[in-house]
Every structure is written in C-alpha cells, then in structure tokens.
Short mmCIF file of C-alpha atoms in Angstrom, two decimals:
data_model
loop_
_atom_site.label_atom_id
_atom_site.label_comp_id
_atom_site.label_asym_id
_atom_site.label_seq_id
_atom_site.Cartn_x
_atom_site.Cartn_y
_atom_site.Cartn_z
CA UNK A 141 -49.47 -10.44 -19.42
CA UNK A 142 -46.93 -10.12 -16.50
CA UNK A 143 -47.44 -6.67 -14.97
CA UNK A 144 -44.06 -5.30 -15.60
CA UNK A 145 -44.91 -6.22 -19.37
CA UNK A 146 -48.04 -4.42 -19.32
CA UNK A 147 -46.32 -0.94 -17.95
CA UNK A 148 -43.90 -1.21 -20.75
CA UNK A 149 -46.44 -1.61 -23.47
CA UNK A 150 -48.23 1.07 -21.84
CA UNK A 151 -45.30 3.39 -22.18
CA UNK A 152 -45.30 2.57 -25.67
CA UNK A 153 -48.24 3.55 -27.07
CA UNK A 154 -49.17 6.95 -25.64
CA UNK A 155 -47.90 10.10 -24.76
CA UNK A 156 -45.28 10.26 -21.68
CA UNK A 157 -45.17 12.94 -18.82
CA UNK A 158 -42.30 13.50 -17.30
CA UNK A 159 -40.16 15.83 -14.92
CA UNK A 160 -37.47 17.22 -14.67
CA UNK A 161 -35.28 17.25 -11.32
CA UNK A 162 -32.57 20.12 -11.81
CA UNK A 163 -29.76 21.40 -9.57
CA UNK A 164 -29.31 25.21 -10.66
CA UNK A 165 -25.93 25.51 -9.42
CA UNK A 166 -24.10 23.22 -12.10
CA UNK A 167 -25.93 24.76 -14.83
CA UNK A 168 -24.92 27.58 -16.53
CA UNK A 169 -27.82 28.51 -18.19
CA UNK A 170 -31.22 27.31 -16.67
CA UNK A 171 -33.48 29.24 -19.18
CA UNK A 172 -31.31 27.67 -21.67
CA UNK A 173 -31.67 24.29 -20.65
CA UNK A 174 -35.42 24.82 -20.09
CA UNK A 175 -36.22 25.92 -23.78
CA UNK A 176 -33.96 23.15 -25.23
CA UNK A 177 -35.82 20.74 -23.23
CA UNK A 178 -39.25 21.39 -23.33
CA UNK A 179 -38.99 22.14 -27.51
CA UNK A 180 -37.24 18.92 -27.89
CA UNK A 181 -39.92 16.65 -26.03
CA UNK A 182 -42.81 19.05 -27.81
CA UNK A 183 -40.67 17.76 -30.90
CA UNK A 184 -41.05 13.98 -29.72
CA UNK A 185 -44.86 14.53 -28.54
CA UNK A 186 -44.22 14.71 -25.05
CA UNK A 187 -46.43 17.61 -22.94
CA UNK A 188 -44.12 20.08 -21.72
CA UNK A 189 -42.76 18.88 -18.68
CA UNK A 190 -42.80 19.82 -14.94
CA UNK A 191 -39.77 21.79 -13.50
CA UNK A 192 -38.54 21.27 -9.36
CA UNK A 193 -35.26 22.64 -8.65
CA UNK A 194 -32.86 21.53 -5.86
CA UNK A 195 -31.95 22.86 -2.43
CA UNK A 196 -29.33 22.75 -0.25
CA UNK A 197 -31.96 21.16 2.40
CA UNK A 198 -33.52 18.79 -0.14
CA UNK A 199 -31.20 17.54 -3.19
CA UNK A 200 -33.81 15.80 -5.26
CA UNK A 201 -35.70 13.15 -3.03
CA UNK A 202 -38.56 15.16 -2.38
CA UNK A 203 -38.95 16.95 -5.80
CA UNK A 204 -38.47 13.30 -6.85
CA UNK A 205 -41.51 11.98 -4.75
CA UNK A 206 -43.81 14.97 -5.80
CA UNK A 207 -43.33 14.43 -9.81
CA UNK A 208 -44.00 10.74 -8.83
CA UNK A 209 -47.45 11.87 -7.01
CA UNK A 210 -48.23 14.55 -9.95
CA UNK A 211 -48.43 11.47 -12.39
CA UNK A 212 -45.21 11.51 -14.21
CA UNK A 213 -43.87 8.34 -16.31
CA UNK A 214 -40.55 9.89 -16.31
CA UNK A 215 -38.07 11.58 -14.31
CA UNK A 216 -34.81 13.63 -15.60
CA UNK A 217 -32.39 14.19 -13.27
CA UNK A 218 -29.97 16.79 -14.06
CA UNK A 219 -27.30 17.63 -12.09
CA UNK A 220 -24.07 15.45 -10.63
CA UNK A 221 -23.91 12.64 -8.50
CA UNK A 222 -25.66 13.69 -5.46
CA UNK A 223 -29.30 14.56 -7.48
CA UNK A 224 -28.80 11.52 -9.50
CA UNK A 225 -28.90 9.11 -6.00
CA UNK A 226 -31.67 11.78 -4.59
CA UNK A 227 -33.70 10.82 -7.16
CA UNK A 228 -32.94 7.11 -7.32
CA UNK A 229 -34.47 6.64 -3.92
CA UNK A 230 -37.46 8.31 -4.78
CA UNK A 231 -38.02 6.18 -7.41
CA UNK A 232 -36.98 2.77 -6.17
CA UNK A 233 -39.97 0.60 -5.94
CA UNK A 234 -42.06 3.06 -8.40
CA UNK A 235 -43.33 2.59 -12.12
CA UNK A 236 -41.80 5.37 -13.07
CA UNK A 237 -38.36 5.89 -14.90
CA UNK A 238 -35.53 7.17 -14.53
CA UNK A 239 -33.75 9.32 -17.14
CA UNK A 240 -30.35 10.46 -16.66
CA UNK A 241 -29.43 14.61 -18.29
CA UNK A 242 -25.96 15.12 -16.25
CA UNK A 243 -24.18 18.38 -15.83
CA UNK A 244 -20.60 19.53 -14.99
CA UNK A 245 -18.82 16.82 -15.61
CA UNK A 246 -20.76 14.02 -15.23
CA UNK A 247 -21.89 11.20 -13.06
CA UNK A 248 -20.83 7.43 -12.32
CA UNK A 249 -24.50 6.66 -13.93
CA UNK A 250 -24.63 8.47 -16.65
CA UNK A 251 -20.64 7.05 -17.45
CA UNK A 252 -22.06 3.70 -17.13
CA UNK A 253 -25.02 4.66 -19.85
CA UNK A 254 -21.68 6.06 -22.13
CA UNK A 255 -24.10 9.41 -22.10
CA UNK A 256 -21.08 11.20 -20.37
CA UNK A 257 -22.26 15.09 -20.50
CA UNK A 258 -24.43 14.88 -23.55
CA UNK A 259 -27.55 16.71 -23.28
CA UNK A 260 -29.34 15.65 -26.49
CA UNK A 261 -27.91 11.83 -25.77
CA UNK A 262 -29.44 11.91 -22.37
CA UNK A 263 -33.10 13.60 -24.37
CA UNK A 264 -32.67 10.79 -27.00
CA UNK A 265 -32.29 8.11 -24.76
CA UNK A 266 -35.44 8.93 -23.13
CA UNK A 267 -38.16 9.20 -26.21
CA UNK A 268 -37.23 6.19 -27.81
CA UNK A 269 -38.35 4.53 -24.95
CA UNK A 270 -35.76 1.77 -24.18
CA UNK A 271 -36.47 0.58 -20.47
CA UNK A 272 -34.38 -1.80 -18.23
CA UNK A 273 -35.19 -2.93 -14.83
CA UNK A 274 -32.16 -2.39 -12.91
CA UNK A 275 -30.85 -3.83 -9.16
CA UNK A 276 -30.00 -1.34 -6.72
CA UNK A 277 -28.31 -0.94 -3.56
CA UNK A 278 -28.92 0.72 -0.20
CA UNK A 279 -26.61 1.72 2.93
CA UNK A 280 -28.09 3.12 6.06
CA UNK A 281 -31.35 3.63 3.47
CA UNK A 282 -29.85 5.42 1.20
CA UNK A 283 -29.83 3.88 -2.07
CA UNK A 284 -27.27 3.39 -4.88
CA UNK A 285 -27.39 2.37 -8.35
CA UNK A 286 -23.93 2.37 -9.78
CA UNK A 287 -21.71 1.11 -6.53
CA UNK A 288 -20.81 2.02 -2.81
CA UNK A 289 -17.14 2.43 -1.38
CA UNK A 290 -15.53 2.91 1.52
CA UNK A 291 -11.26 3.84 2.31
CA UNK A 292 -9.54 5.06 -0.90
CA UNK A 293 -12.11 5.88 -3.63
CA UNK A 294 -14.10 8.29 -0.92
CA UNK A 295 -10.80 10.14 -0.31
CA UNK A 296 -9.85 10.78 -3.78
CA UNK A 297 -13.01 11.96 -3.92
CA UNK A 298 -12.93 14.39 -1.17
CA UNK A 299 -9.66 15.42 -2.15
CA UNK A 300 -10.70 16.37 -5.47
CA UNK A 301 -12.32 20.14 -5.82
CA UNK A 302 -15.63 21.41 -7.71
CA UNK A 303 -13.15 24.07 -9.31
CA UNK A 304 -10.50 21.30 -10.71
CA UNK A 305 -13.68 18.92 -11.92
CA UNK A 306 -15.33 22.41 -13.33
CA UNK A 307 -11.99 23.12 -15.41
CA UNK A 308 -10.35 19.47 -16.59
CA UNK A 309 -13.68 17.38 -15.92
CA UNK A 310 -13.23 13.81 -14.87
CA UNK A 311 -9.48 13.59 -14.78
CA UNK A 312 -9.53 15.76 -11.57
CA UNK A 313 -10.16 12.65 -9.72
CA UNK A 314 -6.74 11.65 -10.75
CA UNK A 315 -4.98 14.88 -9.18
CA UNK A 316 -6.99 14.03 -5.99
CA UNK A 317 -5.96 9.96 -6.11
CA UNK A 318 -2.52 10.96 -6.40
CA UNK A 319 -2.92 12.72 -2.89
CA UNK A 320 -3.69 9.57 -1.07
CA UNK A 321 -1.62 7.05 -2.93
CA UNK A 322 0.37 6.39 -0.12
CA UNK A 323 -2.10 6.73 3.08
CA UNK A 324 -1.90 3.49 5.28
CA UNK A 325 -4.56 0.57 4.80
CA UNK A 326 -7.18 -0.14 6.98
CA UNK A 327 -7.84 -3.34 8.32
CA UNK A 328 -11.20 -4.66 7.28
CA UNK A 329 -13.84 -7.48 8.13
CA UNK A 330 -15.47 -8.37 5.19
CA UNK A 331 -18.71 -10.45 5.76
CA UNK A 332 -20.24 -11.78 2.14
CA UNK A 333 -24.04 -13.04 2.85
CA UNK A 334 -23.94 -15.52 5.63
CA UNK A 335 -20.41 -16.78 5.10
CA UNK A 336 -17.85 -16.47 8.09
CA UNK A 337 -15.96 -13.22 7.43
CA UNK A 338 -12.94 -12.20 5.76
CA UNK A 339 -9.93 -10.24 7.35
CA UNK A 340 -7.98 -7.93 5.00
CA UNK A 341 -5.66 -4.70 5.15
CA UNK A 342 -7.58 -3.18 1.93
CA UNK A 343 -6.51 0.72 1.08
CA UNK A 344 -10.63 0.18 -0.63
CA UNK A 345 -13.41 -1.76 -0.71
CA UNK A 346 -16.32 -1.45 -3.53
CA UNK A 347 -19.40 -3.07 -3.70
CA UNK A 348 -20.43 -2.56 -7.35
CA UNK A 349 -23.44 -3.35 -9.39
CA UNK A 350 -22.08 -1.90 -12.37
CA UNK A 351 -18.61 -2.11 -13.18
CA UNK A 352 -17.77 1.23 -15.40
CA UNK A 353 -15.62 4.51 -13.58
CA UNK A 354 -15.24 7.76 -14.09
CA UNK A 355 -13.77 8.12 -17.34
CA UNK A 356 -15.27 4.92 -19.11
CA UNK A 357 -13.03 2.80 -17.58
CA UNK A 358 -14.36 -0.72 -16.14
CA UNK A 359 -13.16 -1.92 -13.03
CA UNK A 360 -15.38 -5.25 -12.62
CA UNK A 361 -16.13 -6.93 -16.10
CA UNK A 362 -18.42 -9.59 -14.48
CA UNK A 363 -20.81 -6.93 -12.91
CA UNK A 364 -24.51 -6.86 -14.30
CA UNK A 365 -27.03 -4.73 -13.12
CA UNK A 366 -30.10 -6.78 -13.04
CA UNK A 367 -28.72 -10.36 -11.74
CA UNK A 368 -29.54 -9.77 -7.80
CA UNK A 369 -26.10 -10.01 -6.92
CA UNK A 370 -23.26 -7.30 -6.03
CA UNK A 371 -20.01 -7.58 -7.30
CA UNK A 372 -17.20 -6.52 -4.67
CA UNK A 373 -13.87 -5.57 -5.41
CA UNK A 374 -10.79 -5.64 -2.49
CA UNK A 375 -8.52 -2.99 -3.72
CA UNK A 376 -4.69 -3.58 -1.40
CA UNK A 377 -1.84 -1.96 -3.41
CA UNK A 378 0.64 -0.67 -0.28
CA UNK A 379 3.39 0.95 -2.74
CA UNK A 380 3.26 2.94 -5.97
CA UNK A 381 4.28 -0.48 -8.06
CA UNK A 382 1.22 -1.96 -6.50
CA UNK A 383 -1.01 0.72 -7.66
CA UNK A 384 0.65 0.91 -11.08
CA UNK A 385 0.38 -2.72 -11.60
CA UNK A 386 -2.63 -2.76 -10.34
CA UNK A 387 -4.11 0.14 -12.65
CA UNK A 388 -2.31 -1.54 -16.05
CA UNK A 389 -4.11 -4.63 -15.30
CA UNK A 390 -7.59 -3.05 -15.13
CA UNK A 391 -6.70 -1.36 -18.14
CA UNK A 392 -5.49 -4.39 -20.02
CA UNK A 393 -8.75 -6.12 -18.54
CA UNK A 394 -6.23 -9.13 -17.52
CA UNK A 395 -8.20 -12.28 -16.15
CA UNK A 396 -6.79 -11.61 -12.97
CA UNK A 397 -6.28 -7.97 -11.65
CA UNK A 398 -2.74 -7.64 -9.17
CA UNK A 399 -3.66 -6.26 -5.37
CA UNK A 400 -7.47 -6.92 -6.24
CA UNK A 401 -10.00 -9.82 -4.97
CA UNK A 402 -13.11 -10.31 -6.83
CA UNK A 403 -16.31 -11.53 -4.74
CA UNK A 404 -20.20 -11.35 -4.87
CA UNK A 405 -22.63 -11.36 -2.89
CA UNK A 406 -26.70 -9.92 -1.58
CA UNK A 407 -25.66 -8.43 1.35
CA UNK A 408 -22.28 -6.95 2.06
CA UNK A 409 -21.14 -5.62 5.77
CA UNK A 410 -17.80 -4.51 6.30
CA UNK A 411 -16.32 -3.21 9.21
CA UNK A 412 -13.32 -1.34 9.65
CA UNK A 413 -11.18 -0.72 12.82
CA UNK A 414 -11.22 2.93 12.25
CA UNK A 415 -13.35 5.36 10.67
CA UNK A 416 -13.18 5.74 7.00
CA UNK A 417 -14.63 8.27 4.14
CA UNK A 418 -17.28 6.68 2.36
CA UNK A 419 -19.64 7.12 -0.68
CA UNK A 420 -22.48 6.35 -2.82
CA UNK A 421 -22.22 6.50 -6.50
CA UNK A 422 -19.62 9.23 -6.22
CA UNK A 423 -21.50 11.16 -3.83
CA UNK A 424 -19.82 11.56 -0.13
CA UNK A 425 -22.19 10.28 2.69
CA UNK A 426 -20.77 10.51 6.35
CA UNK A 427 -17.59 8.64 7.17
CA UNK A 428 -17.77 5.67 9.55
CA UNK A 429 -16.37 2.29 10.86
CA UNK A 430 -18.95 0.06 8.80
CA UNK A 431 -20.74 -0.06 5.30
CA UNK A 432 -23.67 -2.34 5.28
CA UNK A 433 -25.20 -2.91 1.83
CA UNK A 434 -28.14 -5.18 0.92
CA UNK A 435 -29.52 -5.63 -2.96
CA UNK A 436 -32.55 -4.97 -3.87
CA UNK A 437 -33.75 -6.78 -7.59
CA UNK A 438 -34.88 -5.25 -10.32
CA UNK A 439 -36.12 -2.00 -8.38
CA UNK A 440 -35.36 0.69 -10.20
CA UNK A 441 -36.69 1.43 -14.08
CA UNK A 442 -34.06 3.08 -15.90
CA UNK A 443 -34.28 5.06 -19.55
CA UNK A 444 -31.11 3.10 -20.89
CA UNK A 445 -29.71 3.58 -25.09
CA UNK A 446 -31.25 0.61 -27.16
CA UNK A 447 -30.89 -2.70 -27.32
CA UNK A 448 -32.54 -2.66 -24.25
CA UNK A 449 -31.23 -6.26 -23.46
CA UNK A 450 -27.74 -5.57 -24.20
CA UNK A 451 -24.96 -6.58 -20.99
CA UNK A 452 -23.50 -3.35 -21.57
CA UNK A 453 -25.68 -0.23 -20.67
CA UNK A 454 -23.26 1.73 -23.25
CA UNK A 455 -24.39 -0.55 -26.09
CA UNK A 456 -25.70 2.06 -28.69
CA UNK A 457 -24.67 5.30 -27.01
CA UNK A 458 -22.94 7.09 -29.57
CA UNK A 459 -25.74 6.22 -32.26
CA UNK A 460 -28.52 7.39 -29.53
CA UNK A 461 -26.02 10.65 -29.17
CA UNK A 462 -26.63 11.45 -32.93
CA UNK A 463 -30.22 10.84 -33.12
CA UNK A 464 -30.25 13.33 -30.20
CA UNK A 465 -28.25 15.94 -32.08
CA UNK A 466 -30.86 15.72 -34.81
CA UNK A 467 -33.76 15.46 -32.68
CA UNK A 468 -32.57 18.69 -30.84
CA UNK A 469 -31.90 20.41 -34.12
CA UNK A 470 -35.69 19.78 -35.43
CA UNK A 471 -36.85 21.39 -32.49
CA UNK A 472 -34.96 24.45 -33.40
CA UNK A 473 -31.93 24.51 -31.48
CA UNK A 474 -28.39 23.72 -32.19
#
C-alpha cells in the first residue's frame, strides 16, 4: 500500500483531531462560533478541538505549525484570504489537512470548493472525510493554492475596502475594478519554464492553479489542481470595449477569450519594467518588478465536498451544504 493510501485509510477508520486557526476580527461572535463548532464535531465523534487565534504579527503560520506539532489530522482555517494562505504554508509538505470555515465574505479557496460563507458546508465537508491532494504554488516562499497575480487584479484589490466587502460581500471587488479600468499597461517579460521569453503590454498577469473567482465565476476552464502544471492567463484589454468583450467572453466560456492568452507552465517568472501591486490568493503581498512562481505537486491535502475525484472542487457542494445544516441542527444549534 502506497503511503499516501495508507494515511487516507487511516483517516478513515478512527477518530480525527483537529484545530482550528481563527482570525477574531472577521467574526462576529467567537463564543458563538466556538460552541457551534466544537458541538457539531462532538456530534460527528471528533474530540473537541484545539483553538489558536491570529495576530497582527503572526496571521496563521505559526498557530498552523503548532496544531501540526500537537498531533492534529486536521486544520480549519477561519478567517479571509490572508489566514487561509498562512495556513497553507504551514501545511504544505505535511499529512495533515486542510479544511476551509471562511468568514466575511469569503475567500478565492473556499469559492473554488463552492463553500462560499457557509459554516455548516465548510463543518460537513470536513467529517465526511473526502481528501484530495492538491498542487500548490510559491513566490518569494510564500505559498499559494488558488493563483498568484500581479498589475490589475492586485489593484482592484487594494482599491476595494474591508467596509464595502463587509456590507455588499464579493461584488465590492467590482466597485474597486471599475477604479482602475483605465490605468496604463505595463510592459511584461513573461518567461514559461525554460522557453525564451515573451514580451507583452498586459494590464494583468495570473498564474492560476485553479480557475474559479470571486463570485463563482471561472476564468481558466483548463486549470486542474493536481496536474503539476500552472495555468497562466495574459489579461491586455486597453479600452472599456476590450474589457467588456473581454468579460462577456469569460462569461459565455467562449473557446477563445478576446484580450486574453492562455499558457502553462512549472515555473513562471515575469518581470515588469516598473513596479506593480501583487497578490496571493487574494491576499496583497508587497508590490514589485517581478513574480517568480514555481509548482510544487500534490503538496497540500485538502478537505474537498465528495466525489473526491471529481475535476471540479465544487462538485457536490450544495448537497454537502445540506448535510451540514442537518448535522449542525443535531448538535443543537440552528
């Protein structure tokens, strides 16, 4: 029996521990979300789990790393973006999983899982045990699981407030796109593995390894998350017909996208000739001139809706979301 194949039987036949990696500023209630957790995985036959909160100095690697040397099998991360990838690299290279509980309004991860802001999804997800080895990325080693970005999709997200996202949830990013739809492009280098690089005036580039937005919306229908390989997008619209076009054809999931080049790749570097915003999973890291990202295979075990196997992470969501709701409701809350 392959290793990998004898951690997953493991998992099945005994009692999990777990953790639970929480950011108290986007929850409202924290004693809440305690008791509804804990009585829901007493429901399911889990122990009661271990609690780490956040800081401002540490936003989840470190809590991460110490549920991972207490002896955990599972790890919920609750919060937005930023805990999410703080916990990620923590776990990268570990046995242990990865479950996703988001807050506020959301996360590019748990939107690729269809979980969106569902508590009891994310809880249901988790005790029935479906596991999938997933790829993931890293920049300056910092690690990403849903896709890095550099130029346009970093400044809509700057440009987008905690108080707008907090009141309208993930259309907010659209108030803060519209604020940079006409900013110049920059002028990239593009270098794809060990191919000679490619010169482009891009307004964004993304180097994906899912394909799924804010908002449920797929950008790159090819992308798979366990395959080895990135899948990078060259966003160029220049006028507001270019980004119009260029947002019906996503939508329309046309064979061929207007003002965007498709590419893939292990290792991604691209250089820009000045600096730009850029970001990881939705979460801002520092601007610069260059992204460098390399792949790493089937690093990462994440607590995905079942059929484990399915090409889309979604695939059973909204049936995991009800056997949530009544998994919740047996342990007494509703």
């Amino acid at each position: 029996m392959a290793h990998t194949d004898a951690v997953e039987a493991g998992r099945q036949t005994r009692s999990l521990r777990s953790a639970v990696v929480v950011n108290p500023v986007k929850v409202d209630d924290l004693d809440a979300l305690r008791h509804t957790v804990a009585d829901t995985l007493a429901t399911a036959g889990w122990p009661a789990p271990l609690w780490y909160e956040t800081t401002i100095d540490d936003p989840g690697r470190g809590q991460t790393a110490q549920a991972v040397a207490a002896g955990v099998d599972v790890v919920f991360a609750c919060g937005g973006d930023g805990t999410v990838r703080a916990c990620v690299s923590a776990l990268v290279g570990t046995e242990v999983a990865l479950a996703v509980l988001p807050q506020g309004t959301g996360n590019l991860l748990a939107a690729n899982l269809g979980l969106s802001t569902d508590l009891a999804a994310g809880l249901a997800v988790a005790v029935e045990r479906g596991r999938r080895l997933l790829d993931v990325g890293e920049v300056d080693g910092q690690h990403f699981a849903v896709m890095a970005g550099m130029g346009f999709d970093a400044q809509m997200l700057a440009a987008t407030s905690e108080t707008t996202k907090r009141r309208i949830g993930w259309p907010a990013y659209v108030v803060g796109a519209v604020r940079h739809l006409r900013d110049r492009p920059m002028r990239v280098s593009i270098r794809l593995d060990d191919q000679p690089p490619l010169t482009r005036r891009a307004r964004s580039v993304l180097v994906a390894n899912v394909g799924r937005l804010q908002g449920g919306v797929t950008l790159l229908t090819e992308a798979a998350p366990d395959d080895g390989y990135f899948d990078i997008a060259v966003l160029s619209p220049r006028t507001l017909r270019h980004w119009l076009a260029l947002g019906w054809g996503v939508l329309r999931r046309r064979d061929r996208v207007p003002r965007m080049e498709e590419f893939r790749a292990r290792r991604v570097e691209i250089t820009s000739n000045r600096a730009q915003p850029r970001e990881l999973d939705g979460d801002l890291i520092e601007p610069g001139t260059t992204l460098q990202a390399q792949i790493h295979r089937r690093a990462l075990w994440l607590c995905v809706p079942r059929p484990e196997q399915a090409p889309d992470l979604t695939d059973d969501a909204e049936a995991a979301a009800e056997r949530g709701e009544q998994l919740v409701e047996r342990s007494g809350h509703e």
